[in-house]
Short mmCIF file of C-alpha atoms and ligand atoms in Angstrom, two decimals:
data_model
loop_
_atom_site.label_atom_id
_atom_site.label_comp_id
_atom_site.label_asym_id
_atom_site.label_seq_id
_atom_site.Cartn_x
_atom_site.Cartn_y
_atom_site.Cartn_z
CA UNK T 1 -6.36 -24.94 -30.42
CA UNK T 2 -4.92 -26.16 -33.74
CA UNK T 3 -1.42 -26.14 -35.21
CA UNK T 4 -0.71 -25.31 -38.85
CA UNK T 5 2.93 -25.58 -39.87
CA UNK T 6 4.81 -23.88 -37.01
CA UNK T 7 2.00 -21.72 -35.62
CA UNK T 8 -0.86 -22.21 -33.19
CA UNK T 9 -4.39 -20.91 -33.78
CA UNK T 10 -7.38 -20.65 -31.45
CA UNK T 11 -11.11 -20.73 -32.30
CA UNK T 12 -12.35 -17.27 -33.20
CA UNK T 13 -15.56 -17.18 -35.29
CA UNK T 14 -17.98 -20.10 -35.33
CA UNK T 15 -19.51 -21.65 -38.44
CA UNK T 16 -22.92 -20.40 -37.24
CA UNK T 17 -21.75 -16.78 -36.95
CA UNK T 18 -20.26 -16.99 -40.44
CA UNK T 19 -23.46 -18.48 -41.81
CA UNK T 20 -25.56 -15.71 -40.24
CA UNK T 21 -23.28 -12.99 -41.59
CA UNK T 22 -23.37 -14.42 -45.12
CA UNK T 23 -27.17 -14.75 -44.96
CA UNK T 24 -27.48 -11.11 -43.94
CA UNK T 25 -25.17 -9.97 -46.73
CA UNK T 26 -27.15 -11.98 -49.30
CA UNK T 27 -30.42 -10.41 -48.18
CA UNK T 28 -29.01 -6.88 -48.00
CA UNK T 29 -27.52 -7.12 -51.48
CA UNK T 30 -30.68 -8.70 -52.95
CA UNK T 31 -32.77 -5.86 -51.49
CA UNK T 32 -30.49 -3.24 -53.10
CA UNK T 33 -30.38 -4.95 -56.51
CA UNK T 34 -34.09 -4.59 -57.31
CA UNK T 35 -34.73 -6.31 -60.67
CA UNK T 36 -31.07 -6.26 -61.69
CA UNK T 37 -29.35 -9.60 -62.21
CA UNK T 38 -25.90 -9.03 -60.72
CA UNK T 39 -22.66 -10.76 -61.61
CA UNK T 40 -20.90 -11.90 -58.47
CA UNK T 41 -17.15 -12.05 -58.90
CA UNK T 42 -15.26 -14.12 -56.35
CA UNK T 43 -11.58 -13.48 -55.77
CA UNK T 44 -9.76 -16.81 -55.68
CA UNK T 45 -8.48 -18.68 -53.83
CA UNK T 46 -9.78 -17.49 -50.48
CA UNK T 47 -13.33 -16.61 -51.50
CA UNK T 48 -14.42 -20.01 -52.75
CA UNK T 49 -16.27 -20.90 -49.54
CA UNK T 50 -17.91 -17.49 -49.13
CA UNK T 51 -19.05 -17.42 -52.75
CA UNK T 52 -20.46 -20.93 -52.59
CA UNK T 53 -22.44 -20.26 -49.40
CA UNK T 54 -23.43 -16.77 -50.53
CA UNK T 55 -24.96 -17.73 -53.87
CA UNK T 56 -26.89 -20.57 -52.24
CA UNK T 57 -28.46 -18.01 -49.93
CA UNK T 58 -28.96 -15.31 -52.56
CA UNK T 59 -32.73 -15.27 -53.04
CA UNK T 60 -32.85 -14.08 -56.68
CA UNK T 61 -31.25 -14.98 -60.04
CA UNK T 62 -27.58 -14.12 -60.37
CA UNK T 63 -24.42 -14.98 -62.29
CA UNK T 64 -21.14 -16.09 -60.74
CA UNK T 65 -17.59 -15.93 -61.97
CA UNK T 66 -14.09 -15.79 -60.49
CA UNK T 67 -10.80 -14.04 -60.95
CA UNK T 68 -7.65 -15.33 -59.38
CA UNK T 69 -5.16 -13.07 -57.71
CA UNK T 70 -2.33 -13.93 -55.36
CA UNK T 71 -1.69 -11.55 -52.49
CA UNK T 72 -0.77 -13.47 -49.36
CA UNK T 73 2.59 -14.82 -48.54
CA UNK T 74 2.84 -16.44 -45.13
CA UNK T 75 1.05 -14.28 -42.60
CA UNK T 76 1.69 -10.86 -44.18
CA UNK T 77 -0.32 -9.10 -46.82
CA UNK T 78 2.10 -8.33 -49.66
CA UNK T 79 2.14 -5.19 -51.79
CA UNK T 80 2.80 -7.22 -54.87
CA UNK T 81 -0.45 -8.65 -56.24
CA UNK T 82 -0.28 -11.00 -59.16
CA UNK T 83 -3.14 -11.49 -61.60
CA UNK T 84 -3.26 -15.20 -62.35
CA UNK T 85 -6.66 -15.56 -64.05
CA UNK T 86 -8.41 -12.42 -65.28
CA UNK T 87 -11.95 -11.76 -66.45
CA UNK T 88 -13.22 -14.14 -69.08
CA UNK T 89 -16.55 -12.54 -70.00
CA UNK T 90 -17.90 -9.20 -71.21
CA UNK T 91 -19.34 -7.24 -68.29
CA UNK T 92 -20.35 -4.07 -70.16
CA UNK T 93 -23.31 -2.39 -68.45
CA UNK T 94 -23.59 -5.12 -65.84
CA UNK T 95 -23.86 -4.59 -62.11
CA UNK T 96 -20.85 -6.36 -60.64
CA UNK T 97 -20.49 -7.29 -56.98
CA UNK T 98 -17.02 -8.36 -55.88
CA UNK T 99 -17.20 -11.07 -53.23
CA UNK T 100 -14.14 -11.13 -51.01
CA UNK T 101 -13.37 -13.41 -48.12
CA UNK T 102 -11.33 -10.77 -46.34
CA UNK T 103 -10.19 -7.19 -46.83
CA UNK T 104 -7.23 -6.08 -44.77
CA UNK T 105 -4.62 -3.75 -46.31
CA UNK T 106 -6.81 -3.23 -49.39
CA UNK T 107 -4.00 -4.07 -51.83
CA UNK T 108 -6.06 -6.75 -53.55
CA UNK T 109 -8.89 -4.26 -53.83
CA UNK T 110 -6.64 -1.80 -55.70
CA UNK T 111 -5.89 -4.50 -58.22
CA UNK T 112 -9.60 -5.29 -58.55
CA UNK T 113 -10.37 -1.63 -59.25
CA UNK T 114 -7.59 -1.55 -61.83
CA UNK T 115 -9.04 -4.63 -63.56
CA UNK T 116 -12.53 -3.10 -63.72
CA UNK T 117 -11.49 0.40 -64.80
CA UNK T 118 -11.82 -0.42 -68.49
CA UNK T 119 -14.67 -2.90 -68.33
CA UNK T 120 -17.48 -0.30 -68.67
CA UNK T 121 -19.57 -1.93 -65.96
CA UNK T 122 -22.74 -0.17 -64.84
CA UNK T 123 -21.69 -0.28 -61.22
CA UNK T 124 -19.06 -2.00 -59.13
CA UNK T 125 -19.88 -2.92 -55.55
CA UNK T 126 -17.57 -4.47 -52.99
CA UNK T 127 -18.75 -7.07 -50.50
CA UNK T 128 -16.48 -8.79 -48.01
CA UNK T 129 -17.17 -11.37 -45.35
CA UNK T 130 -14.34 -10.22 -43.06
CA UNK T 131 -12.89 -6.74 -42.76
CA UNK T 132 -9.93 -5.49 -40.70
CA UNK T 133 -10.57 -1.76 -40.21
CA UNK T 134 -7.24 -1.22 -38.42
CA UNK T 135 -5.28 -2.61 -41.38
CA UNK T 136 -7.22 -0.97 -44.21
CA UNK T 137 -5.11 1.68 -45.95
CA UNK T 138 -7.20 2.57 -49.03
CA UNK T 139 -10.14 4.88 -49.73
CA UNK T 140 -12.29 2.53 -51.79
CA UNK T 141 -15.78 2.23 -50.40
CA UNK T 142 -16.75 -1.16 -48.96
CA UNK T 143 -20.46 -1.51 -49.70
CA UNK T 144 -21.20 -4.68 -47.72
CA UNK T 145 -19.23 -5.95 -44.74
CA UNK T 146 -20.07 -9.21 -42.96
CA UNK T 147 -17.91 -9.21 -39.81
CA UNK T 148 -15.34 -6.65 -38.65
CA UNK T 149 -12.31 -8.26 -37.02
CA UNK T 150 -9.18 -7.01 -35.23
CA UNK T 151 -5.87 -6.86 -37.07
CA UNK T 152 -4.78 -10.43 -36.35
CA UNK T 153 -4.02 -13.18 -38.82
CA UNK T 154 -6.89 -15.65 -39.29
CA UNK T 155 -7.30 -19.00 -41.04
CA UNK T 156 -10.24 -21.20 -41.99
CA UNK T 157 -13.30 -20.81 -44.18
CA UNK T 158 -11.20 -20.42 -47.31
CA UNK T 159 -8.31 -18.56 -45.66
CA UNK T 160 -4.97 -20.28 -45.39
CA UNK T 161 -1.61 -20.11 -43.71
CA UNK T 162 0.91 -21.19 -46.33
CA UNK T 163 -1.60 -23.47 -47.98
CA UNK T 164 -3.14 -25.05 -44.87
CA UNK T 165 -6.44 -24.29 -43.17
CA UNK T 166 -8.68 -23.37 -46.12
CA UNK T 167 -10.88 -26.40 -45.52
CA UNK T 168 -11.77 -25.57 -41.91
CA UNK T 169 -15.47 -24.63 -41.63
CA UNK T 170 -14.90 -22.02 -38.91
CA UNK T 171 -12.32 -19.29 -38.40
CA UNK T 172 -9.26 -19.52 -36.15
CA UNK T 173 -7.04 -16.67 -34.97
CA UNK T 174 -3.27 -16.81 -34.65
CA UNK T 175 -1.90 -17.13 -31.12
CA UNK T 176 0.82 -14.65 -30.39
CA UNK T 177 2.29 -16.02 -27.17
CA UNK T 178 2.73 -19.68 -26.56
CA UNK T 179 3.76 -22.09 -23.90
CA UNK T 180 3.58 -19.79 -20.89
CA UNK T 181 3.46 -21.55 -17.53
CA UNK T 182 1.05 -19.70 -15.29
CA UNK T 183 0.58 -20.84 -11.73
CA UNK T 184 -1.69 -19.65 -9.00
CA UNK T 185 -0.03 -20.25 -5.66
CA UNK T 186 -2.82 -20.60 -3.21
CA UNK T 187 -3.34 -21.03 0.47
CA UNK T 188 -4.25 -19.11 3.62
CA UNK T 189 -2.10 -16.24 4.96
CA UNK T 190 1.08 -17.68 6.43
CA UNK T 191 1.01 -20.83 4.31
CA UNK T 192 4.40 -19.95 2.84
CA UNK T 193 3.35 -18.79 -0.62
CA UNK T 194 5.87 -15.93 -0.75
CA UNK T 195 8.75 -18.09 0.44
CA UNK T 196 8.04 -20.86 -2.04
CA UNK T 197 7.42 -18.43 -4.90
CA UNK T 198 11.00 -17.18 -4.51
CA UNK T 199 12.33 -20.69 -5.22
CA UNK T 200 9.88 -21.51 -7.98
CA UNK T 201 10.40 -18.31 -9.93
CA UNK T 202 14.13 -19.06 -10.20
CA UNK T 203 13.71 -22.74 -10.96
CA UNK T 204 11.12 -22.19 -13.72
CA UNK T 205 12.14 -18.68 -14.86
CA UNK T 206 8.76 -17.16 -14.05
CA UNK T 207 7.66 -13.69 -12.97
CA UNK T 208 6.36 -13.65 -9.40
CA UNK T 209 3.49 -11.26 -8.75
CA UNK T 210 2.38 -10.93 -5.16
CA UNK T 211 -0.57 -8.55 -4.94
CA UNK T 212 0.13 -8.07 -1.23
CA UNK T 213 3.72 -7.01 -2.06
CA UNK T 214 2.53 -4.62 -4.77
CA UNK T 215 0.08 -3.04 -2.33
CA UNK T 216 2.77 -2.73 0.36
CA UNK T 217 5.15 -1.14 -2.17
CA UNK T 218 2.45 1.41 -3.01
CA UNK T 219 1.77 2.11 0.66
CA UNK T 220 5.48 2.64 1.30
CA UNK T 221 5.67 5.06 -1.61
CA UNK T 222 2.46 6.81 -0.54
CA UNK T 223 0.75 6.45 -3.91
CA UNK T 224 -3.01 6.95 -4.34
CA UNK T 225 -3.36 3.16 -4.74
CA UNK T 226 -1.39 2.63 -1.53
CA UNK T 227 -3.55 5.05 0.45
CA UNK T 228 -6.68 3.33 -0.76
CA UNK T 229 -5.39 -0.20 -0.10
CA UNK T 230 -4.04 0.62 3.37
CA UNK T 231 -7.45 1.24 4.89
CA UNK T 232 -8.51 -2.31 4.01
CA UNK T 233 -5.21 -4.07 4.62
CA UNK T 234 -4.75 -2.69 8.11
CA UNK T 235 -7.98 -4.40 9.14
CA UNK T 236 -7.13 -7.65 7.39
CA UNK T 237 -9.92 -7.13 4.84
CA UNK T 238 -9.70 -7.57 1.10
CA UNK T 239 -9.05 -4.57 -1.11
CA UNK T 240 -12.04 -4.09 -3.52
CA UNK T 241 -11.90 -6.25 -6.65
CA UNK T 242 -12.06 -3.36 -9.07
CA UNK T 243 -8.87 -1.85 -7.65
CA UNK T 244 -7.03 -5.15 -7.32
CA UNK T 245 -7.89 -6.44 -10.79
CA UNK T 246 -6.77 -3.21 -12.44
CA UNK T 247 -3.51 -3.30 -10.56
CA UNK T 248 -2.89 -6.96 -11.44
CA UNK T 249 -3.57 -6.35 -15.15
CA UNK T 250 -1.00 -3.56 -15.13
CA UNK T 251 1.59 -5.82 -13.44
CA UNK T 252 1.09 -8.53 -16.06
CA UNK T 253 1.29 -6.01 -18.90
CA UNK T 254 4.62 -4.76 -17.56
CA UNK T 255 6.03 -8.25 -18.24
CA UNK T 256 4.66 -8.95 -21.69
CA UNK T 257 7.57 -11.23 -22.65
CA UNK T 258 7.46 -13.43 -19.56
CA UNK T 259 7.76 -17.23 -19.75
CA UNK T 260 4.89 -17.30 -17.33
CA UNK T 261 3.72 -16.03 -13.96
CA UNK T 262 3.37 -17.14 -10.38
CA UNK T 263 0.34 -15.39 -8.97
CA UNK T 264 0.63 -15.17 -5.22
CA UNK T 265 -2.30 -13.73 -3.31
CA UNK T 266 -4.35 -13.43 -6.48
CA UNK T 267 -7.06 -14.38 -7.26
CA UNK T 268 -8.80 -14.15 -3.92
CA UNK T 269 -12.39 -13.87 -5.14
CA UNK T 270 -14.52 -15.39 -7.86
CA UNK T 271 -14.55 -12.09 -9.77
CA UNK T 272 -10.74 -11.97 -9.63
CA UNK T 273 -10.49 -15.56 -10.91
CA UNK T 274 -12.75 -14.71 -13.84
CA UNK T 275 -10.79 -11.53 -14.56
CA UNK T 276 -7.56 -13.55 -14.50
CA UNK T 277 -8.96 -16.07 -17.00
CA UNK T 278 -9.96 -13.21 -19.30
CA UNK T 279 -6.56 -11.59 -18.96
CA UNK T 280 -4.77 -14.85 -19.79
CA UNK T 281 -7.12 -15.44 -22.70
CA UNK T 282 -6.28 -11.99 -24.07
CA UNK T 283 -2.61 -13.08 -23.98
CA UNK T 284 -3.51 -16.31 -25.83
CA UNK T 285 -2.63 -18.18 -22.67
CA UNK T 286 -4.29 -19.70 -19.61
CA UNK T 287 -3.75 -20.68 -15.98
CA UNK T 288 -2.11 -24.10 -15.92
CA UNK T 289 -2.61 -24.91 -12.27
CA UNK T 290 -3.68 -23.68 -8.88
CA UNK T 291 -1.29 -25.15 -6.35
CA UNK T 292 -2.57 -24.87 -2.83
CA UNK T 293 -0.45 -25.06 0.28
CA UNK T 294 -2.58 -26.72 2.93
CA UNK T 295 -1.75 -25.71 6.50
CA UNK T 296 -3.74 -25.97 9.71
CA UNK T 297 -5.16 -22.68 11.15
CA UNK T 298 -3.32 -22.84 14.49
CA UNK T 299 0.00 -23.43 12.70
CA UNK T 300 -0.76 -20.37 10.56
CA UNK T 301 -1.47 -18.13 13.54
CA UNK T 302 1.75 -19.27 15.19
CA UNK T 303 3.79 -18.66 12.01
CA UNK T 304 2.31 -15.20 11.40
CA UNK T 305 2.82 -14.03 14.98
CA UNK T 306 6.41 -15.20 14.68
CA UNK T 307 6.81 -13.37 11.35
CA UNK T 308 5.23 -10.24 12.88
CA UNK T 309 8.17 -9.89 15.27
CA UNK T 310 10.43 -9.00 12.31
CA UNK T 311 8.27 -8.27 9.24
CA UNK T 312 7.05 -4.87 10.38
CA UNK T 313 3.66 -5.71 8.88
CA UNK T 314 0.78 -4.23 10.90
CA UNK T 315 -1.45 -7.11 9.82
CA UNK T 316 1.00 -9.66 11.27
CA UNK T 317 1.30 -8.01 14.68
CA UNK T 318 -2.15 -8.58 16.12
CA UNK T 319 -3.73 -12.00 16.64
CA UNK T 320 -7.28 -10.77 16.01
CA UNK T 321 -6.28 -9.22 12.67
CA UNK T 322 -4.46 -12.44 11.76
CA UNK T 323 -7.57 -14.46 12.59
CA UNK T 324 -9.65 -12.01 10.51
CA UNK T 325 -7.37 -12.58 7.51
CA UNK T 326 -7.77 -16.33 7.92
CA UNK T 327 -11.56 -15.89 8.21
CA UNK T 328 -11.55 -13.71 5.05
CA UNK T 329 -9.67 -16.51 3.34
CA UNK T 330 -12.27 -19.13 4.28
CA UNK T 331 -15.25 -16.83 3.60
CA UNK T 332 -14.18 -15.36 0.30
CA UNK T 333 -11.14 -17.13 -1.07
CA UNK T 334 -11.47 -20.83 -0.28
CA UNK T 335 -14.33 -21.08 -2.84
CA UNK T 336 -11.70 -20.73 -5.53
CA UNK T 337 -10.73 -24.33 -4.84
CA UNK T 338 -14.05 -25.25 -6.49
CA UNK T 339 -13.43 -22.82 -9.35
CA UNK T 340 -10.13 -24.45 -10.31
CA UNK T 341 -11.22 -28.00 -9.37
CA UNK T 342 -14.03 -27.64 -11.93
CA UNK T 343 -11.33 -27.03 -14.55
CA UNK T 344 -9.21 -29.94 -13.22
CA UNK T 345 -6.51 -27.47 -12.26
CA UNK T 346 -6.46 -27.76 -8.46
CA UNK T 347 -3.47 -29.40 -6.78
CA UNK T 348 -3.33 -29.56 -2.99
CA UNK T 349 0.13 -29.79 -1.41
CA UNK T 350 0.92 -30.40 2.24
CA UNK T 351 2.37 -27.09 3.45
CA UNK T 352 3.73 -28.36 6.77
CA UNK T 353 7.40 -29.33 6.87
CA UNK T 354 10.73 -27.74 6.11
CA UNK T 355 10.98 -25.14 3.33
CA UNK T 356 13.05 -27.58 1.24
CA UNK T 357 10.57 -30.42 1.68
CA UNK T 358 7.72 -28.24 0.52
CA UNK T 359 9.71 -26.92 -2.47
CA UNK T 360 10.30 -30.53 -3.55
CA UNK T 361 6.56 -31.29 -3.26
CA UNK T 362 5.65 -28.22 -5.35
CA UNK T 363 8.30 -29.01 -7.96
CA UNK T 364 6.87 -32.51 -8.37
CA UNK T 365 3.43 -31.06 -9.16
CA UNK T 366 4.78 -28.48 -11.63
CA UNK T 367 7.04 -30.97 -13.41
CA UNK T 368 4.08 -33.26 -13.96
CA UNK T 369 1.92 -30.53 -15.55
P1 LIG P 1 -0.87 -10.91 1.52
O1 LIG P 1 0.49 -10.28 1.48
O2 LIG P 1 -1.14 -11.78 0.28
O3 LIG P 1 -1.16 -11.64 2.79
O4 LIG P 1 -1.94 -9.71 1.42
C1 LIG P 1 -2.02 -8.72 2.41
C2 LIG P 1 -3.29 -7.92 2.24
O5 LIG P 1 -3.27 -7.28 0.95
C3 LIG P 1 -4.57 -8.72 2.27
O6 LIG P 1 -5.02 -8.97 3.57
C4 LIG P 1 -5.50 -7.76 1.52
O7 LIG P 1 -5.90 -6.67 2.32
C5 LIG P 1 -4.59 -7.20 0.44
N1 LIG P 1 -4.64 -8.04 -0.76
C6 LIG P 1 -3.63 -8.76 -1.31
N2 LIG P 1 -4.02 -9.42 -2.39
C7 LIG P 1 -5.33 -9.13 -2.55
C8 LIG P 1 -6.33 -9.54 -3.48
N3 LIG P 1 -6.05 -10.40 -4.49
N4 LIG P 1 -7.58 -9.04 -3.34
C9 LIG P 1 -7.86 -8.19 -2.35
N5 LIG P 1 -7.00 -7.80 -1.42
C10 LIG P 1 -5.73 -8.26 -1.51
#
């Protein structure tokens, strides 16, 4: 991640990918030119890196010149394009290839077409390293496109954010959400995750998502998801990943503006952990920590049987189902300790003691993050 002025950017397209795309464009254009010696026209400032790399790779004779237009202000493409340096040579009957670093709204391209309308060139081709199809509003044909990208602001490889970033040899993408605190609250059934999450969500202003609670809500309301989940939950087994991941994604999307999340009961499998990383990545965020409440099995069984007297949960009422849930945890879920340890994100916390004592222990870990 890098910071330019007030904004954060994350790596998006590597120098190697850029190099490959430029090489391909150079070869494609050379093949189409036949014996013609084209004039490549770079649009300053942004195209200086593309043009430099492109002409070095272009395998035949060519000419190079530049025009300078100004179209970007901050992170928005402006309607108002200024012509700062125009054409300085006669291009009558020449084949001209415009070399652009990026085409998004197409406003710059309109200005380019206006400039070339009276130049009597033989043909005018447009080549661009980056292209944002979702942003493009014009009809002009783009003859050569290096890499199509989504409609997000990028910097690097000639492209700037208010003057900074042009010198970076790869491309970075703007990050839309920043500084979320995302915690995975981990531990076997009965460890006290739900109880502690209630305190933590208030203290740190986070959204608490308990997959177990979402499933129980769906069962209560007799939704299709509830009916499906019930058959697994009643036996103390895990609901299939595909179902759970989809449901979790929807819960996160419902809270797009959150300061962060406490995930309770998720992830429970390797596939869920990977899906969660991808989801966080798509939100320009990540999991900050897995905090695990460590509690002995026999204490857990005792706590859950006690809870079963009042919770009304079928899976708390029967000791063999409780033991099955704990076994599921050790068979399928405990491996996640390794997953997060490998990322230096695992924090074990003693889960035996009073509720207040444990809240203090958890708070100490979160405050130190
Ligand atoms: P909990 O309330 O976290 O103890 O979850 C109760 C039950 O809901 C579990 O035993 C599973 O059947 C189901 N469940 C909750 N979270 C998940 C998950 N992440 N993956 C699969 N099943 C889950």
